[in-house]
Amino acid sequence: MYCSEKCQKEAWPSHIFDCQPGQPINTAYRLYKACLQDAIPTDEETREDYGFTKAARTMGGRSKTMLGGLYAGLFFFGARIPPKDVHKWRLKGQLVQKIKDSFEPLPPDVRGLYYPWFLEHQSVLEVAVPDDELIVDHTSSIIRSAWIKAGGSPSDSLNVIDTKIRGLSPPRQACHILYRGFSDSGHPNPVQDQWIDFGFVATLNSTEECDLGVAYQALARVCTFEEFCVAHESSSIPTLFERYGLQCTLHFRDVMAHSPYTRKSVWDLKHYVDKLKAGTPGDDTSEVTPVRSVTADYGYMNCRKDGDGKLLDTAYKRYFAHALADPIALHEACIQGNLFKYLTPFAQWKASQKIAYARLLKTPYPLPQPFEYAGITCNGNVTVYIGGPPGPETASTSSA
């Protein structure tokens, strides 16, 4: 069902992600949403379906931008093709021809700059048997490039590189994984641990996300890998940004203040919501679960009935999508025991849902006495017991 007739008629291709009508949503809608945000799709299925993976593998990073511009022109200018039609074209193997059919009737000066590029590179959308050898070569090139940038020997084999990296501490391994993304002109996505460990979870929209990715890549060009690793291990990456004249937001500083060791559990809540949003609506998201500190701090421990978890998911999705969302303020509301009151203006729950939300958002806070680790996630094999040793009266802030 549509949430309203107006939504159905005017904004369904984008609003479908909020309505969640209960049926799988195809990747054409994810492509549409990315174009609407002037961004490149981040989920692998969409990137694969619409040529971004092949373009990056065979032509480099700029090709993804050109391909994105082509689809934006298809959706928003000229013929204004709806996502459902693009989906049908792809399934029938007609994507290349139908794109041509859509642009050719337009005057040349209206077709834009991306269509001429497409005519010269249309093979990127032609269906072909995957070239496994080419894929392996591209992946190997990324791994080797990142390894050399990190100071590794160019003569090391992939097996040697893998063995050496596995022997490093988890924070150093994370730095190597991050640098691999840089080698492919990319940055972490929400399903990766690096999304939270390196502060991307602090971004509240695609513009902030891209800006942070660009800043990290600029940093990698001017500082040594050792310098970067030391900064990560000592929770001082914001200081490293400043040293090289790079800007960072208050939220980024907050996430990174003690990363990768501890952080406010609100950032794990945001990471959880980001992972839910990154999946294709309609997919089975049962494997995406909040970490224990989020379960304790943000009401998920109160889920007893079918649908309770979805109610909380919806409330937090709406909160983080709001223009006035402030994760630090949400954290303060959490440890003061004011989640229900604080979230009410943001969550837009129905009158019939208030009793359920009041029950779900009841937490152990505020604590009877100040506690340093209230509302904190500790990484690693660490469990901090609030109120003393384990017992029936002790709550806990646990490791992620």
mmCIF file of N, CA and C in Angstrom, residues 1 19 65 77 93 98 104 115 128 135 165 230 232 235 242 263 268 270 289 326 334 352 359 370 391 400:
data_model
loop_
_atom_site.group_PDB
_atom_site.id
_atom_site.type_symbol
_atom_site.label_atom_id
_atom_site.label_comp_id
_atom_site.label_asym_id
_atom_site.label_seq_id
_atom_site.Cartn_x
_atom_site.Cartn_y
_atom_site.Cartn_z
ATOM 1 N N MET A 1 0.834 -1.197 0.000
ATOM 2 C CA MET A 1 0.000 0.000 0.000
ATOM 3 C C MET A 1 0.868 1.246 0.000
ATOM 4 N N CYS A 19 8.181 4.646 2.759
ATOM 5 C CA CYS A 19 6.900 3.942 2.875
ATOM 6 C C CYS A 19 7.093 2.461 3.181
ATOM 7 N N THR A 65 31.404 8.686 -12.334
ATOM 8 C CA THR A 65 30.746 9.988 -12.351
ATOM 9 C C THR A 65 30.011 10.208 -13.670
ATOM 10 N N PHE A 77 15.713 14.689 -16.881
ATOM 11 C CA PHE A 77 15.674 15.617 -18.005
ATOM 12 C C PHE A 77 15.159 14.889 -19.247
ATOM 13 N N GLY A 93 17.596 -7.042 -21.176
ATOM 14 C CA GLY A 93 18.838 -6.870 -21.910
ATOM 15 C C GLY A 93 18.784 -5.749 -22.930
ATOM 16 N N LYS A 98 17.674 1.146 -25.263
ATOM 17 C CA LYS A 98 16.615 2.016 -24.752
ATOM 18 C C LYS A 98 17.170 3.371 -24.307
ATOM 19 N N GLU A 104 18.254 10.071 -28.286
ATOM 20 C CA GLU A 104 18.400 10.457 -29.693
ATOM 21 C C GLU A 104 17.342 11.453 -30.182
ATOM 22 N N TYR A 115 25.874 11.826 -22.423
ATOM 23 C CA TYR A 115 25.426 10.922 -23.479
ATOM 24 C C TYR A 115 26.503 10.696 -24.543
ATOM 25 N N ALA A 128 27.760 -9.281 -20.648
ATOM 26 C CA ALA A 128 28.815 -10.191 -21.107
ATOM 27 C C ALA A 128 29.177 -11.137 -19.976
ATOM 28 N N ILE A 135 38.775 -9.229 -13.134
ATOM 29 C CA ILE A 135 38.366 -8.873 -11.781
ATOM 30 C C ILE A 135 39.503 -9.127 -10.797
ATOM 31 N N ILE A 165 49.722 -8.459 6.984
ATOM 32 C CA ILE A 165 48.642 -7.620 7.515
ATOM 33 C C ILE A 165 47.892 -8.349 8.623
ATOM 34 N N VAL A 230 49.640 5.744 13.692
ATOM 35 C CA VAL A 230 49.888 6.216 15.057
ATOM 36 C C VAL A 230 48.739 7.107 15.516
ATOM 37 N N HIS A 232 45.643 6.973 14.478
ATOM 38 C CA HIS A 232 44.480 6.116 14.718
ATOM 39 C C HIS A 232 44.620 5.371 16.040
ATOM 40 N N SER A 235 43.971 7.698 18.989
ATOM 41 C CA SER A 235 42.695 8.432 18.938
ATOM 42 C C SER A 235 42.887 9.913 18.639
ATOM 43 N N GLU A 242 43.883 18.602 11.536
ATOM 44 C CA GLU A 242 44.245 20.000 11.792
ATOM 45 C C GLU A 242 45.679 20.285 11.368
ATOM 46 N N ARG A 263 33.379 4.745 22.548
ATOM 47 C CA ARG A 263 32.613 5.839 21.943
ATOM 48 C C ARG A 263 31.228 5.843 22.574
ATOM 49 N N ASP A 268 26.889 3.905 17.747
ATOM 50 C CA ASP A 268 26.578 2.537 17.328
ATOM 51 C C ASP A 268 25.115 2.432 16.904
ATOM 52 N N LYS A 270 23.489 4.931 15.488
ATOM 53 C CA LYS A 270 23.503 5.545 14.152
ATOM 54 C C LYS A 270 24.065 4.561 13.118
ATOM 55 N N THR A 289 21.525 -6.480 13.470
ATOM 56 C CA THR A 289 21.055 -6.314 14.844
ATOM 57 C C THR A 289 21.913 -5.287 15.567
ATOM 58 N N ASP A 326 20.616 15.658 16.208
ATOM 59 C CA ASP A 326 21.918 15.885 16.843
ATOM 60 C C ASP A 326 22.233 14.664 17.703
ATOM 61 N N CYS A 334 19.455 10.178 26.401
ATOM 62 C CA CYS A 334 19.530 8.774 26.809
ATOM 63 C C CYS A 334 19.991 8.636 28.253
ATOM 64 N N SER A 352 -1.994 6.236 18.855
ATOM 65 C CA SER A 352 -2.177 4.841 19.265
ATOM 66 C C SER A 352 -0.859 4.137 19.572
ATOM 67 N N ARG A 359 6.724 2.465 26.645
ATOM 68 C CA ARG A 359 7.241 1.215 27.226
ATOM 69 C C ARG A 359 8.609 0.871 26.654
ATOM 70 N N PRO A 370 26.650 9.243 39.338
ATOM 71 C CA PRO A 370 27.427 9.444 38.104
ATOM 72 C C PRO A 370 28.337 8.250 37.821
ATOM 73 N N GLY A 391 25.479 -8.968 38.828
ATOM 74 C CA GLY A 391 24.464 -9.353 39.778
ATOM 75 C C GLY A 391 23.103 -8.986 39.247
ATOM 76 N N ALA A 400 31.193 -3.834 21.725
ATOM 77 C CA ALA A 400 30.458 -3.977 20.474
ATOM 78 C C ALA A 400 30.643 -5.357 19.907
#
